[in-house]
Amino acid sequence: MAEKKLGGAGLRGQVAGETALCTVGKTGSGLTYCGYDISELAEKVSFEEVAYLLAHSELPNASQLAEYKARLKSQRGLPSALKDVLERIPADAHPMDVLRTGCSFLGNIEPEADFSGADKAIERMLAAFPSILLYWYRFSHDGVRIETETNEDSIGAHFLRLLHGESPSELHAAVMNTSLILYAEHEFNASTFTARVCASTLSDIHSCVTGAIGSLRGPLHGGANEAAMELIEDMKDADDAEKTLMGMLERKEKIMGFGHAVYSEFDPRNDVIKAWSKKLADEFGDTRLYDVSVRCEEVMWREKKLFPNADFFHASAYHFMGIPTKLFTPIFVMSRVTGWTAHVKEQRANNRIIRPSADYTGPEPRKVPAINER
Ligand SMILES: CC(C)(COP(=O)(O)OP(=O)(O)OC[C@H]1O[C@@H](n2cnc3c(N)ncnc32)[C@H](O)[C@@H]1OP(=O)(O)O)[C@@H](O)C(=O)NCCC(=O)NCCS
């Protein structure tokens, strides 16, 4: 039936608006932010430069970057009311729910006020999200109240410092930097579209981001990096990986971390994070997870012509840096908040409420029966 097909088609391939922020699957290596190719950004700039680019449409010069980083650094501390809320969230909560609550609560105590305060609110979220996540994590898991203000130069290093209690190595800080760049923006994906729909009602920026976090949480979107880790962690070696995958494919199960709604042959982010995963595996001195990941990639291409998306090799890379699996998707939030909020500003600048229609598939018009006749 036509109606079923439409619903099941997930609006695939339909243009739902305009953006000057990003192209997916169209130019260069397949992904650009404000005209810059992802492979060049990943090689040459910091995540903070990308965050600035998305917020202001141009890369910062040296003094703009220094000021921007100083502003972000100065906003890593958390108000005591927010810490109180975080301390009440149980250890078995999902960290994505913690970030969702943290973001929403920030909107209560530091509201955007009016749209002219958007940039201030965006910088605050970007600076505070790692602190929110790890204040809760360390309090609920280790029973410690950590100091969330650190002197680390980058958001990636700040995150690792709060997690491990010590400054990360140069290698780990560099991997985090690249990872945050790769995840920063991706056009009209589900969570960004959620943010834009919310923005189109002229809602506040914390509501837009809170909704986007909820969309990102699912395993078909951001949650795929955690699901990929759960898949590969039990694989003993490459042959075991092949056997497991063949069984899953035979049972028509989905393999998380593979396939993409827009890319059809490869995900340009994969080569970048795969190379870092290899470096980390060599440093770690145990290549099992890397080897099983490579075999998964081979099997999926051979059997289904499916390729790893950005999430698949992120799983092993994060694991090698000692990051607990349940913190994988929240890292995505720490990065994607830049893309979401850039889209919110873009939507506001040329807004019309997003309100599509549906094809009706329900019963014919009928009369309401009396309660004793139902
Ligand atoms: C990303 C994703 C949601 C895209 O969905 P989509 O656009 O509906 O997928 P496609 O239309 O390309 O799927 C085509 C076929 O490949 C299959 N397929 C797609 N991804 C698959 C996967 N990861 N494992 C097994 N089969 C897969 C689909 O089931 C479908 O098979 P069918 O035609 O027999 O029903 C999907 O590939 C997926 O679920 N991947 C796993 C989750 C993931 O990694 N998400 C992160 C995305 S960045």
CSV table of C-alpha atoms and ligand atoms in Angstrom, one decimal:
chain,number,residue,atom,x,y,z
A,1,MET,CA,0.0,0.0,0.0
A,2,ALA,CA,1.3,3.5,-0.9
A,3,GLU,CA,0.7,4.7,2.7
A,4,LYS,CA,2.8,1.9,4.2
A,5,LYS,CA,5.6,2.6,1.7
A,6,LEU,CA,5.7,6.3,2.6
A,7,GLY,CA,5.8,5.7,6.3
A,8,GLY,CA,8.5,3.0,5.9
A,9,ALA,CA,10.6,5.2,3.6
A,10,GLY,CA,11.7,7.5,6.3
A,11,LEU,CA,11.7,10.6,4.1
A,12,ARG,CA,14.8,9.2,2.4
A,13,GLY,CA,16.2,11.4,-0.3
A,14,GLN,CA,13.6,14.2,0.2
A,15,VAL,CA,14.9,17.7,0.5
A,16,ALA,CA,13.4,19.1,3.7
A,17,GLY,CA,15.1,22.6,3.7
A,18,GLU,CA,18.3,24.5,2.9
A,19,THR,CA,21.6,24.7,4.7
A,20,ALA,CA,24.9,26.4,4.2
A,21,LEU,CA,26.6,24.3,6.9
A,22,CYS,CA,27.3,21.0,5.4
A,23,THR,CA,27.2,18.7,2.4
A,24,VAL,CA,26.8,14.9,2.8
A,25,GLY,CA,27.7,12.6,-0.1
A,26,LYS,CA,28.0,15.4,-2.7
A,27,THR,CA,31.4,17.0,-3.0
A,28,GLY,CA,35.1,16.3,-2.2
A,29,SER,CA,35.6,13.2,-0.1
A,30,GLY,CA,31.9,13.1,0.6
A,31,LEU,CA,31.5,15.4,3.6
A,32,THR,CA,32.2,19.2,3.9
A,33,TYR,CA,31.6,21.7,6.7
A,34,CYS,CA,31.0,25.3,5.4
A,35,GLY,CA,32.9,24.3,2.2
A,36,TYR,CA,35.9,22.6,3.9
A,37,ASP,CA,36.5,19.0,3.2
A,38,ILE,CA,36.3,16.7,6.3
A,39,SER,CA,39.6,15.0,5.5
A,40,GLU,CA,41.5,18.4,5.4
A,41,LEU,CA,39.8,19.6,8.6
A,42,ALA,CA,40.6,16.4,10.4
A,43,GLU,CA,44.3,16.7,9.4
A,44,LYS,CA,44.9,20.4,9.9
A,45,VAL,CA,42.7,22.1,12.5
A,46,SER,CA,41.4,21.7,16.1
A,47,PHE,CA,37.9,20.8,17.1
A,48,GLU,CA,37.6,24.3,18.6
A,49,GLU,CA,38.3,25.8,15.2
A,50,VAL,CA,35.6,23.6,13.7
A,51,ALA,CA,33.2,24.6,16.5
A,52,TYR,CA,33.9,28.3,15.8
A,53,LEU,CA,33.5,27.6,12.0
A,54,LEU,CA,30.0,26.1,12.6
A,55,ALA,CA,29.0,28.9,14.9
A,56,HIS,CA,30.3,31.8,12.8
A,57,SER,CA,30.6,30.4,9.2
A,58,GLU,CA,34.3,31.1,9.0
A,59,LEU,CA,37.4,29.7,10.5
A,60,PRO,CA,38.8,31.9,13.3
A,61,ASN,CA,42.1,33.8,13.0
A,62,ALA,CA,44.7,33.3,15.7
A,63,SER,CA,43.3,36.0,18.1
A,64,GLN,CA,39.7,34.9,17.6
A,65,LEU,CA,40.7,31.4,18.4
A,66,ALA,CA,42.6,32.3,21.5
A,67,GLU,CA,39.7,34.4,22.8
A,68,TYR,CA,37.2,31.7,21.9
A,69,LYS,CA,39.2,29.0,23.7
A,70,ALA,CA,39.7,31.2,26.7
A,71,ARG,CA,35.9,31.8,26.9
A,72,LEU,CA,35.2,28.0,26.6
A,73,LYS,CA,37.9,27.2,29.3
A,74,SER,CA,36.4,29.7,31.7
A,75,GLN,CA,32.9,28.0,31.5
A,76,ARG,CA,33.9,24.5,32.5
A,77,GLY,CA,32.7,24.9,36.1
A,78,LEU,CA,29.2,23.8,37.2
A,79,PRO,CA,26.7,25.7,39.4
A,80,SER,CA,26.0,24.0,42.7
A,81,ALA,CA,22.3,23.5,41.8
A,82,LEU,CA,23.3,21.5,38.7
A,83,LYS,CA,25.7,19.4,40.7
A,84,ASP,CA,22.9,18.7,43.2
A,85,VAL,CA,20.7,17.4,40.4
A,86,LEU,CA,23.5,15.3,39.0
A,87,GLU,CA,24.2,13.8,42.3
A,88,ARG,CA,20.6,12.5,42.5
A,89,ILE,CA,20.8,10.6,39.2
A,90,PRO,CA,21.6,6.9,39.9
A,91,ALA,CA,24.7,5.2,38.7
A,92,ASP,CA,22.7,2.8,36.4
A,93,ALA,CA,21.1,5.7,34.5
A,94,HIS,CA,22.2,5.9,30.9
A,95,PRO,CA,24.7,8.8,30.5
A,96,MET,CA,22.7,10.1,27.5
A,97,ASP,CA,19.8,10.6,29.9
A,98,VAL,CA,22.2,12.4,32.2
A,99,LEU,CA,23.2,14.8,29.5
A,100,ARG,CA,19.6,15.2,28.5
A,101,THR,CA,18.7,16.2,32.0
A,102,GLY,CA,21.8,18.3,32.5
A,103,CYS,CA,21.1,20.3,29.3
A,104,SER,CA,17.5,20.8,30.2
A,105,PHE,CA,18.4,21.9,33.8
A,106,LEU,CA,21.0,24.3,32.5
A,107,GLY,CA,18.1,25.9,30.5
A,108,ASN,CA,16.3,26.5,33.8
A,109,ILE,CA,19.1,28.1,35.7
A,110,GLU,CA,20.9,29.9,32.7
A,111,PRO,CA,18.1,30.4,30.2
A,112,GLU,CA,18.8,31.8,26.8
A,113,ALA,CA,16.5,34.7,27.6
A,114,ASP,CA,16.1,35.8,24.0
A,115,PHE,CA,17.6,34.8,20.7
A,116,SER,CA,20.4,37.4,21.0
A,117,GLY,CA,21.8,35.2,23.8
A,118,ALA,CA,22.2,32.2,21.5
A,119,ASP,CA,26.0,32.3,21.1
A,120,LYS,CA,26.5,32.7,24.8
A,121,ALA,CA,24.2,29.7,25.5
A,122,ILE,CA,25.9,27.6,22.8
A,123,GLU,CA,29.4,28.3,24.2
A,124,ARG,CA,28.2,27.4,27.7
A,125,MET,CA,26.8,24.1,26.6
A,126,LEU,CA,29.9,23.2,24.6
A,127,ALA,CA,32.1,24.0,27.6
A,128,ALA,CA,29.9,22.4,30.2
A,129,PHE,CA,28.8,19.1,28.6
A,130,PRO,CA,32.0,17.2,29.4
A,131,SER,CA,31.8,18.5,33.0
A,132,ILE,CA,28.2,17.6,33.4
A,133,LEU,CA,28.8,14.1,32.1
A,134,LEU,CA,31.9,13.3,34.1
A,135,TYR,CA,30.8,15.1,37.3
A,136,TRP,CA,27.9,12.6,37.4
A,137,TYR,CA,29.9,9.7,36.2
A,138,ARG,CA,32.7,10.1,38.8
A,139,PHE,CA,30.3,10.9,41.6
A,140,SER,CA,27.9,8.0,40.9
A,141,HIS,CA,30.6,5.4,40.1
A,142,ASP,CA,33.6,6.4,42.2
A,143,GLY,CA,31.9,8.4,44.9
A,144,VAL,CA,34.1,11.5,44.3
A,145,ARG,CA,33.1,15.1,43.7
A,146,ILE,CA,35.5,16.1,41.0
A,147,GLU,CA,36.7,19.6,40.3
A,148,THR,CA,35.4,20.2,36.7
A,149,GLU,CA,37.6,23.2,35.9
A,150,THR,CA,40.8,22.0,34.3
A,151,ASN,CA,43.5,23.8,32.4
A,152,GLU,CA,43.6,21.4,29.5
A,153,ASP,CA,44.0,23.2,26.2
A,154,SER,CA,41.3,21.3,24.3
A,155,ILE,CA,37.8,20.0,25.0
A,156,GLY,CA,39.0,16.5,24.1
A,157,ALA,CA,41.9,16.6,26.6
A,158,HIS,CA,39.6,18.1,29.2
A,159,PHE,CA,37.2,15.2,28.8
A,160,LEU,CA,40.0,12.6,29.2
A,161,ARG,CA,41.4,14.4,32.1
A,162,LEU,CA,38.1,14.4,34.0
A,163,LEU,CA,37.6,10.8,33.2
A,164,HIS,CA,41.0,9.5,34.2
A,165,GLY,CA,42.1,12.1,36.7
A,166,GLU,CA,45.3,12.9,34.7
A,167,SER,CA,46.3,14.7,31.6
A,168,PRO,CA,46.1,12.5,28.5
A,169,SER,CA,49.0,11.6,26.3
A,170,GLU,CA,49.5,13.6,23.1
A,171,LEU,CA,48.2,10.7,21.1
A,172,HIS,CA,45.0,10.4,23.0
A,173,ALA,CA,44.4,14.1,23.0
A,174,ALA,CA,44.9,14.1,19.2
A,175,VAL,CA,42.5,11.1,18.7
A,176,MET,CA,39.8,12.9,20.7
A,177,ASN,CA,40.4,16.1,18.7
A,178,THR,CA,39.8,14.2,15.5
A,179,SER,CA,36.9,12.2,16.8
A,180,LEU,CA,35.1,15.4,17.9
A,181,ILE,CA,35.7,17.0,14.4
A,182,LEU,CA,34.3,13.9,12.6
A,183,TYR,CA,31.1,13.9,14.7
A,184,ALA,CA,30.5,17.7,14.7
A,185,GLU,CA,28.0,18.1,11.8
A,186,HIS,CA,26.1,16.0,9.3
A,187,GLU,CA,23.4,17.9,7.6
A,188,PHE,CA,19.7,16.8,8.2
A,189,ASN,CA,20.3,13.6,10.2
A,190,ALA,CA,17.6,12.6,12.7
A,191,SER,CA,18.9,14.5,15.7
A,192,THR,CA,19.7,17.7,13.8
A,193,PHE,CA,16.3,17.6,12.2
A,194,THR,CA,14.8,17.2,15.6
A,195,ALA,CA,16.6,20.4,16.7
A,196,ARG,CA,15.4,22.2,13.6
A,197,VAL,CA,11.8,21.2,14.1
A,198,CYS,CA,12.0,22.4,17.6
A,199,ALA,CA,13.7,25.7,16.6
A,200,SER,CA,11.0,26.2,13.9
A,201,THR,CA,8.4,26.7,16.7
A,202,LEU,CA,10.7,29.5,18.0
A,203,SER,CA,11.5,27.5,21.1
A,204,ASP,CA,14.6,28.1,23.2
A,205,ILE,CA,17.9,26.6,22.4
A,206,HIS,CA,18.1,24.3,25.4
A,207,SER,CA,14.8,22.7,24.3
A,208,CYS,CA,16.2,22.2,20.8
A,209,VAL,CA,19.4,20.5,22.1
A,210,THR,CA,17.5,18.5,24.7
A,211,GLY,CA,15.3,17.0,22.0
A,212,ALA,CA,18.3,16.4,19.8
A,213,ILE,CA,20.0,14.4,22.5
A,214,GLY,CA,16.9,12.2,22.8
A,215,SER,CA,17.0,11.5,19.1
A,216,LEU,CA,20.7,10.8,19.0
A,217,ARG,CA,20.4,8.2,21.8
A,218,GLY,CA,18.8,5.5,19.7
A,219,PRO,CA,21.0,2.6,18.3
A,220,LEU,CA,20.1,3.5,14.7
A,221,HIS,CA,21.7,6.9,15.2
A,222,GLY,CA,24.4,7.9,17.7
A,223,GLY,CA,23.9,4.8,19.9
A,224,ALA,CA,25.5,2.7,17.1
A,225,ASN,CA,29.0,3.2,18.5
A,226,GLU,CA,28.1,1.6,21.8
A,227,ALA,CA,26.2,-1.2,20.0
A,228,ALA,CA,29.3,-1.8,17.8
A,229,MET,CA,31.5,-2.2,20.9
A,230,GLU,CA,29.1,-4.7,22.4
A,231,LEU,CA,29.3,-6.7,19.2
A,232,ILE,CA,33.0,-6.8,18.8
A,233,GLU,CA,34.1,-7.1,22.5
A,234,ASP,CA,33.2,-10.8,22.7
A,235,MET,CA,34.8,-11.8,19.4
A,236,LYS,CA,37.9,-13.8,20.2
A,237,ASP,CA,39.8,-13.3,16.9
A,238,ALA,CA,39.2,-12.4,13.2
A,239,ASP,CA,37.9,-15.9,12.4
A,240,ASP,CA,35.4,-15.8,15.3
A,241,ALA,CA,34.3,-12.4,14.0
A,242,GLU,CA,33.6,-13.8,10.6
A,243,LYS,CA,31.6,-16.7,12.1
A,244,THR,CA,29.6,-14.5,14.3
A,245,LEU,CA,28.8,-12.1,11.5
A,246,MET,CA,27.8,-14.8,9.1
A,247,GLY,CA,25.4,-16.2,11.7
A,248,MET,CA,23.9,-12.7,12.3
A,249,LEU,CA,23.5,-12.0,8.6
A,250,GLU,CA,21.8,-15.4,8.1
A,251,ARG,CA,19.4,-14.5,10.9
A,252,LYS,CA,18.8,-11.1,9.1
A,253,GLU,CA,20.1,-9.2,12.2
A,254,LYS,CA,21.4,-5.7,11.8
A,255,ILE,CA,25.1,-5.1,12.3
A,256,MET,CA,25.5,-1.9,14.2
A,257,GLY,CA,28.1,0.5,12.8
A,258,PHE,CA,27.5,-0.5,9.2
A,259,GLY,CA,25.5,1.2,6.4
A,260,HIS,CA,24.2,4.7,6.0
A,261,ALA,CA,21.1,6.5,5.0
A,262,VAL,CA,22.9,8.8,2.6
A,263,TYR,CA,26.3,7.4,1.7
A,264,SER,CA,26.1,4.4,-0.6
A,265,GLU,CA,29.7,3.2,-0.9
A,266,PHE,CA,31.7,4.5,1.9
A,267,ASP,CA,31.6,6.9,4.8
A,268,PRO,CA,34.4,9.4,4.5
A,269,ARG,CA,34.8,9.6,8.3
A,270,ASN,CA,35.7,5.9,8.5
A,271,ASP,CA,39.2,6.0,6.9
A,272,VAL,CA,40.2,8.7,9.3
A,273,ILE,CA,39.1,7.1,12.6
A,274,LYS,CA,40.2,3.6,11.3
A,275,ALA,CA,43.8,4.9,10.9
A,276,TRP,CA,43.7,6.3,14.5
A,277,SER,CA,42.3,3.1,15.8
A,278,LYS,CA,45.2,1.2,14.2
A,279,LYS,CA,47.7,3.6,15.9
A,280,LEU,CA,46.0,3.2,19.2
A,281,ALA,CA,45.9,-0.6,18.9
A,282,ASP,CA,49.7,-0.7,18.2
A,283,GLU,CA,50.2,1.6,21.2
A,284,PHE,CA,47.9,-0.5,23.3
A,285,GLY,CA,49.9,-3.6,22.4
A,286,ASP,CA,46.8,-5.7,21.7
A,287,THR,CA,45.4,-5.6,18.2
A,288,ARG,CA,42.6,-8.1,18.7
A,289,LEU,CA,39.8,-5.5,18.6
A,290,TYR,CA,41.3,-3.8,15.6
A,291,ASP,CA,41.8,-7.1,13.8
A,292,VAL,CA,38.2,-8.3,14.4
A,293,SER,CA,37.0,-4.9,13.3
A,294,VAL,CA,38.9,-5.2,10.0
A,295,ARG,CA,37.5,-8.7,9.4
A,296,CYS,CA,34.0,-7.4,10.1
A,297,GLU,CA,34.6,-4.7,7.5
A,298,GLU,CA,35.7,-7.3,4.9
A,299,VAL,CA,32.8,-9.7,5.6
A,300,MET,CA,30.2,-6.9,5.5
A,301,TRP,CA,31.5,-5.7,2.2
A,302,ARG,CA,31.8,-9.1,0.7
A,303,GLU,CA,28.4,-10.4,1.8
A,304,LYS,CA,26.2,-7.2,1.7
A,305,LYS,CA,28.2,-4.4,0.1
A,306,LEU,CA,27.8,-2.6,3.4
A,307,PHE,CA,30.6,-0.4,4.7
A,308,PRO,CA,31.5,0.8,8.2
A,309,ASN,CA,30.1,4.2,9.1
A,310,ALA,CA,31.7,6.7,11.4
A,311,ASP,CA,30.7,4.7,14.5
A,312,PHE,CA,32.3,1.4,13.8
A,313,PHE,CA,36.0,2.0,14.3
A,314,HIS,CA,35.2,4.6,16.9
A,315,ALA,CA,34.2,1.7,19.2
A,316,SER,CA,37.7,0.2,19.3
A,317,ALA,CA,39.4,3.6,19.3
A,318,TYR,CA,37.5,4.8,22.3
A,319,HIS,CA,38.0,1.5,24.0
A,320,PHE,CA,41.8,1.7,23.6
A,321,MET,CA,41.7,5.0,25.4
A,322,GLY,CA,40.1,3.5,28.4
A,323,ILE,CA,36.7,5.1,27.8
A,324,PRO,CA,33.8,3.0,29.2
A,325,THR,CA,31.4,1.9,26.5
A,326,LYS,CA,28.4,3.8,27.9
A,327,LEU,CA,30.2,7.1,27.5
A,328,PHE,CA,30.7,6.6,23.7
A,329,THR,CA,27.4,8.2,22.6
A,330,PRO,CA,27.7,11.1,25.0
A,331,ILE,CA,31.0,12.1,23.3
A,332,PHE,CA,29.0,12.4,20.2
A,333,VAL,CA,26.8,14.9,22.0
A,334,MET,CA,29.8,16.9,23.2
A,335,SER,CA,30.7,17.3,19.5
A,336,ARG,CA,27.4,17.4,17.7
A,337,VAL,CA,26.1,20.2,19.9
A,338,THR,CA,28.1,22.5,17.6
A,339,GLY,CA,26.2,21.2,14.5
A,340,TRP,CA,22.8,21.2,16.2
A,341,THR,CA,23.1,24.7,17.5
A,342,ALA,CA,24.4,26.0,14.2
A,343,HIS,CA,21.3,24.6,12.6
A,344,VAL,CA,19.1,26.2,15.2
A,345,LYS,CA,20.5,29.6,14.4
A,346,GLU,CA,20.2,28.9,10.6
A,347,GLN,CA,16.5,27.8,11.1
A,348,ARG,CA,15.8,30.9,13.1
A,349,ALA,CA,17.4,33.2,10.5
A,350,ASN,CA,14.9,32.1,7.8
A,351,ASN,CA,12.1,30.4,9.7
A,352,ARG,CA,8.8,28.9,8.9
A,353,ILE,CA,7.3,26.3,11.2
A,354,ILE,CA,8.1,22.8,10.0
A,355,ARG,CA,4.7,21.1,9.8
A,356,PRO,CA,4.4,18.3,7.2
A,357,SER,CA,1.2,16.4,6.5
A,358,ALA,CA,0.4,12.7,6.8
A,359,ASP,CA,-1.5,10.3,4.5
A,360,TYR,CA,-4.4,9.0,6.6
A,361,THR,CA,-4.7,5.2,6.9
A,362,GLY,CA,-7.2,5.0,9.8
A,363,PRO,CA,-10.9,4.0,9.9
A,364,GLU,CA,-13.6,5.7,7.9
A,365,PRO,CA,-15.5,8.5,9.7
A,366,ARG,CA,-17.8,7.0,12.4
A,367,LYS,CA,-20.0,7.9,15.3
A,368,VAL,CA,-18.9,7.7,18.9
A,369,PRO,CA,-20.8,4.7,20.5
A,370,ALA,CA,-22.2,5.0,24.0
A,371,ILE,CA,-19.9,3.4,26.5
A,372,ASN,CA,-22.1,0.4,27.1
A,373,GLU,CA,-22.1,-0.3,23.3
A,374,ARG,CA,-18.3,-0.6,23.0
B,1,LIG,C1,22.1,3.6,9.0
B,1,LIG,C2,20.9,2.9,8.7
B,1,LIG,C3,19.8,3.2,9.8
B,1,LIG,C4,20.4,3.3,7.4
B,1,LIG,O1,19.1,2.8,7.2
B,1,LIG,P1,18.4,2.7,5.8
B,1,LIG,O2,18.7,3.9,5.0
B,1,LIG,O3,17.0,2.3,6.0
B,1,LIG,O4,19.2,1.4,5.2
B,1,LIG,P2,19.2,0.9,3.7
B,1,LIG,O5,17.9,1.4,3.0
B,1,LIG,O6,20.5,1.3,3.1
B,1,LIG,O7,19.1,-0.7,3.9
B,1,LIG,C5,19.2,-1.4,2.7
B,1,LIG,C6,19.2,-2.9,3.1
B,1,LIG,O8,20.4,-3.2,3.8
B,1,LIG,C7,20.1,-3.7,5.1
B,1,LIG,N1,21.0,-3.1,6.0
B,1,LIG,C8,21.3,-1.8,6.2
B,1,LIG,N2,22.2,-1.6,7.2
B,1,LIG,C9,22.4,-2.8,7.7
B,1,LIG,C10,23.2,-3.3,8.7
B,1,LIG,N3,23.9,-2.4,9.5
B,1,LIG,N4,23.3,-4.6,9.0
B,1,LIG,C11,22.6,-5.5,8.2
B,1,LIG,N5,21.8,-5.1,7.2
B,1,LIG,C12,21.7,-3.8,6.9
B,1,LIG,C13,18.7,-3.3,5.4
B,1,LIG,O9,18.1,-4.1,6.3
B,1,LIG,C14,18.1,-3.3,4.0
B,1,LIG,O10,17.8,-4.7,3.7
B,1,LIG,P3,16.5,-5.1,3.0
B,1,LIG,O11,16.5,-4.3,1.7
B,1,LIG,O12,16.6,-6.6,2.8
B,1,LIG,O13,15.4,-4.7,4.0
B,1,LIG,C15,21.1,1.4,8.6
B,1,LIG,O14,22.1,1.1,7.7
B,1,LIG,C16,21.4,0.8,10.0
B,1,LIG,O15,20.5,0.4,10.7
B,1,LIG,N6,22.7,0.6,10.3
B,1,LIG,C17,23.1,0.1,11.6
B,1,LIG,C18,23.0,1.3,12.7
B,1,LIG,C19,24.0,2.3,12.5
B,1,LIG,O16,25.2,2.0,12.4
B,1,LIG,N7,23.7,3.6,12.6
B,1,LIG,C20,24.6,4.7,12.6
B,1,LIG,C21,24.4,5.4,11.3
B,1,LIG,S1,25.6,6.7,11.1
